[in-house]
CSV table of C-alpha atoms in Angstrom, one decimal:
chain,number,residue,atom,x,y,z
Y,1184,UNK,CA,0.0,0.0,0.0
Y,1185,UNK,CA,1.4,3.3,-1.0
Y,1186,UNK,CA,2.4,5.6,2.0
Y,1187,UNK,CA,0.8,8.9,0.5
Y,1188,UNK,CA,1.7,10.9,3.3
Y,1189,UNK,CA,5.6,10.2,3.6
Y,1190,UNK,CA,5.1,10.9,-0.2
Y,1191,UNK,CA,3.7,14.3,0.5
Y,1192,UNK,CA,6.7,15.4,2.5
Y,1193,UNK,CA,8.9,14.1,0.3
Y,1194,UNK,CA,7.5,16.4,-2.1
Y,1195,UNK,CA,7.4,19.5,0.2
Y,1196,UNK,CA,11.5,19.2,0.7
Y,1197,UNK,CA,11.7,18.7,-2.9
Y,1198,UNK,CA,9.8,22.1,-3.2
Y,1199,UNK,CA,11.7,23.6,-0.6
Y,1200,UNK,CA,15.3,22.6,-1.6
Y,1201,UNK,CA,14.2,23.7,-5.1
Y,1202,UNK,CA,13.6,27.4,-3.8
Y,1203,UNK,CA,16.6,26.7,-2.2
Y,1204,UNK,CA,18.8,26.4,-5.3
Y,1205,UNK,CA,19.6,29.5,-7.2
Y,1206,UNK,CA,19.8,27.5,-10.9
Y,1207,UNK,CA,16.4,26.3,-10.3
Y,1208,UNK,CA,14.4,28.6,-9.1
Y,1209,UNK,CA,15.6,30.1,-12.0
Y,1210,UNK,CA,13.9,27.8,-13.9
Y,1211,UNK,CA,11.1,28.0,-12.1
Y,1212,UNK,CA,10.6,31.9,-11.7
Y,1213,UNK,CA,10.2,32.2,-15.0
Y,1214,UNK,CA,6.2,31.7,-14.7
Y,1215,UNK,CA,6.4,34.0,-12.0
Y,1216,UNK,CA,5.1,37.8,-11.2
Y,1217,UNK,CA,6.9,39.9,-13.6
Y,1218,UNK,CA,8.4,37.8,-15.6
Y,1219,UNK,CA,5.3,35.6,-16.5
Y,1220,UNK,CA,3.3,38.9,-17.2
Y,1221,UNK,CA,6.4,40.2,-19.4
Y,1222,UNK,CA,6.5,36.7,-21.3
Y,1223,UNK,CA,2.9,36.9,-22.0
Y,1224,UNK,CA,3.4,40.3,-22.9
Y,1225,UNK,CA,6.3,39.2,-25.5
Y,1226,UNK,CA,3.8,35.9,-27.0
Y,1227,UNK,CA,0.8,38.3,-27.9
Y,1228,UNK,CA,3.5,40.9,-30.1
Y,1229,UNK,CA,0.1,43.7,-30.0
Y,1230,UNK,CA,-0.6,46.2,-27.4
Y,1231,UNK,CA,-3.0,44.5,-24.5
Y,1232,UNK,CA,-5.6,45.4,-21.9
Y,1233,UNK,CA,-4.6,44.4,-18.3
Y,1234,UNK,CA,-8.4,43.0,-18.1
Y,1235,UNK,CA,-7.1,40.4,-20.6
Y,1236,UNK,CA,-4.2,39.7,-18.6
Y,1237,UNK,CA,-5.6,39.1,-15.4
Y,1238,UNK,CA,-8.2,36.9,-16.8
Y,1239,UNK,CA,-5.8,34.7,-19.1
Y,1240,UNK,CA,-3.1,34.8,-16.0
Y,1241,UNK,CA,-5.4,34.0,-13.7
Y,1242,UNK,CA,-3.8,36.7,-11.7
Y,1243,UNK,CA,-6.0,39.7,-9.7
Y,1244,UNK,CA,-6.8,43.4,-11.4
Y,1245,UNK,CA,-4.7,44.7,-8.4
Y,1246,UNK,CA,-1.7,42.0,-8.7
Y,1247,UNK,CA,-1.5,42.8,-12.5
Y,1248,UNK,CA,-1.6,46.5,-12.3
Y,1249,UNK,CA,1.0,46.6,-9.6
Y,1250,UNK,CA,3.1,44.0,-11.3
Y,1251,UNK,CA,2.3,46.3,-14.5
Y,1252,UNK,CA,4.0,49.2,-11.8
Y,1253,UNK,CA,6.8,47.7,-11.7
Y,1254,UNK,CA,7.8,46.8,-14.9
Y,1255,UNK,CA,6.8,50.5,-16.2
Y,1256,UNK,CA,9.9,51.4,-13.3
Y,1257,UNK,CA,12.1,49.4,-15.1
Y,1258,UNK,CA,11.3,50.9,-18.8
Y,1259,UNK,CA,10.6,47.6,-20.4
Y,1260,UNK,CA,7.2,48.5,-21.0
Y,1261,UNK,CA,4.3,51.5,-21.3
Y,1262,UNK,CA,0.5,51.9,-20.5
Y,1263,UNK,CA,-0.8,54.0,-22.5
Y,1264,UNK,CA,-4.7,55.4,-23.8
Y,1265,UNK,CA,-6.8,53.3,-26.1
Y,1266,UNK,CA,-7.1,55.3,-29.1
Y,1267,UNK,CA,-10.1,53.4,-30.1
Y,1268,UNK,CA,-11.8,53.4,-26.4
Y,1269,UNK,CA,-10.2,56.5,-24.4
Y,1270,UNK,CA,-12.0,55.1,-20.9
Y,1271,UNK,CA,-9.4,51.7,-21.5
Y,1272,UNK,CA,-5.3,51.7,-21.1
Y,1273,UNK,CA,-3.4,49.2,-23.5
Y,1274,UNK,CA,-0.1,47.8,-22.4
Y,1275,UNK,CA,3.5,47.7,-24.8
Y,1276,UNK,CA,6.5,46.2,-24.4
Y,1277,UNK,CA,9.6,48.7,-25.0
Y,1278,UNK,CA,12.6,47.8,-26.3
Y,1279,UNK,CA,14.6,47.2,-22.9
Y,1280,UNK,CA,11.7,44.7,-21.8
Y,1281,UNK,CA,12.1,43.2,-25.3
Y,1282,UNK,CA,15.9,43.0,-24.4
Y,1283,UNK,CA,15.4,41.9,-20.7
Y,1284,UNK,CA,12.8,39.1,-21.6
Y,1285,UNK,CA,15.5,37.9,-24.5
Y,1286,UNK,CA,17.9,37.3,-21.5
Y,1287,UNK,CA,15.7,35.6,-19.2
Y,1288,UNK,CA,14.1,33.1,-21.9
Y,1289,UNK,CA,17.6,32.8,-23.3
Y,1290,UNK,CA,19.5,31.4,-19.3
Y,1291,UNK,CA,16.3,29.2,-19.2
Y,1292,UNK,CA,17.0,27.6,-22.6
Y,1293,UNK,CA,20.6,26.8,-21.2
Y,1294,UNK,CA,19.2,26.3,-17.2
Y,1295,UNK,CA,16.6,23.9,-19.3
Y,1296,UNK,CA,18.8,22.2,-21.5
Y,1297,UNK,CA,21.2,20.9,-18.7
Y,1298,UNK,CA,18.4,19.9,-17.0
Y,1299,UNK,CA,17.2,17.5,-19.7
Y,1300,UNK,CA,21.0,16.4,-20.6
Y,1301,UNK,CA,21.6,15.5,-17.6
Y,1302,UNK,CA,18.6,13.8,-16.8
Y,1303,UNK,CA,19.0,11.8,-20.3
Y,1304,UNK,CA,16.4,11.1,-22.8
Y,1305,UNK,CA,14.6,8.9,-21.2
Y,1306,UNK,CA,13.7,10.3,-17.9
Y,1307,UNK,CA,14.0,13.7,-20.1
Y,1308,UNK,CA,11.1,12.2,-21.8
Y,1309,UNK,CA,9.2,10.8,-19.1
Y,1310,UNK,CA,9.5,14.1,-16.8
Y,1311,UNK,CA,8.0,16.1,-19.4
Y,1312,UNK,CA,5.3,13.2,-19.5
Y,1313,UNK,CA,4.6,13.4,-16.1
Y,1314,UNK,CA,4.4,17.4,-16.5
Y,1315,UNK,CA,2.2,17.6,-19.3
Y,1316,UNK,CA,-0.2,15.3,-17.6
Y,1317,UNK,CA,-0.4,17.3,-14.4
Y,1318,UNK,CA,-1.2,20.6,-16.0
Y,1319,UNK,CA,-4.1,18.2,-18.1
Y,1320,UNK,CA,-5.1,17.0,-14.7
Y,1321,UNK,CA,-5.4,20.6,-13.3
Y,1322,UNK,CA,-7.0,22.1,-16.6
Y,1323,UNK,CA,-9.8,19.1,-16.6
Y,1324,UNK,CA,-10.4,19.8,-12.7
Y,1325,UNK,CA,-10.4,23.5,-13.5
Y,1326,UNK,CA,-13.1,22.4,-16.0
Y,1327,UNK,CA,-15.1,20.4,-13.9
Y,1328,UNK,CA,-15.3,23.0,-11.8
Y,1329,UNK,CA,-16.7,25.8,-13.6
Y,1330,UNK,CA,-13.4,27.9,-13.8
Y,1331,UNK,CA,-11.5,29.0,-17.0
């Protein structure tokens, strides 16, 4: 019979050591805060309405728009007036967020690719696997639910 609960804190220092551990968290940052709202940011290549990215982030008005806040600090991107609906803001990317997000999705293509090298195709293979089918997992529940 598996022991679910010594499994559970198994995973919890896994989790733990992995915040730990500069390389990975790395890794794992990536679909965090500002950098998941910049990548998002980078995929749609068109100006955006926060709305839209709170509701396809799953993130809250207030989280986005402070997250938003800080990125405008750091130049890499604008809010600006809808010229089509002056009540709305639309969101840009400017070239130093262009730069910055090159940089980060660049060190996670190398922090990535020794990851799966060193793991070897196999468990390379299967730990994608097992990845894709939590987030399926999650998305069905989600579903089931009545979320998004």
């Amino acid at each position: 019979n598996l022991d679910y609960q010594k499994l559970i804190y198994e995973f919890g220092d896994i989790q733990y050591e992995i915040a730990k551990l500069k390389e990975l968290s790395t890794i794992f940052e990536t679909t965090k805060g500002e950098n998941l709202v910049l990548s998002y940011l980078m995929q749609r290549r068109c100006n955006v309405n926060p709305k839209e990215i709170s509701q396809e982030l799953n993130l809250t008005s207030a989280r986005v728009a402070a997250v938003l806040k800080k990125l405008e600090e750091r130049n890499f991107l604008e809010r600006f007036e809808d010229p089509e609906n002056h009540r709305q803001t639309l969101v840009r990317v400017l070239p130093e967020g262009e730069a910055y997000h090159q940089t980060m999705h660049d060190n996670f293509s190398l922090s990535v690719r020794e990851l799966l090298e060193m793991l070897g195709k196999e468990d390379a293979v299967n730990y994608l696997r097992i990845r894709r089918r939590i987030v399926s997992y999650y998305k069905d529940k989600n579903k089931r639910q009545g979320g998004d």
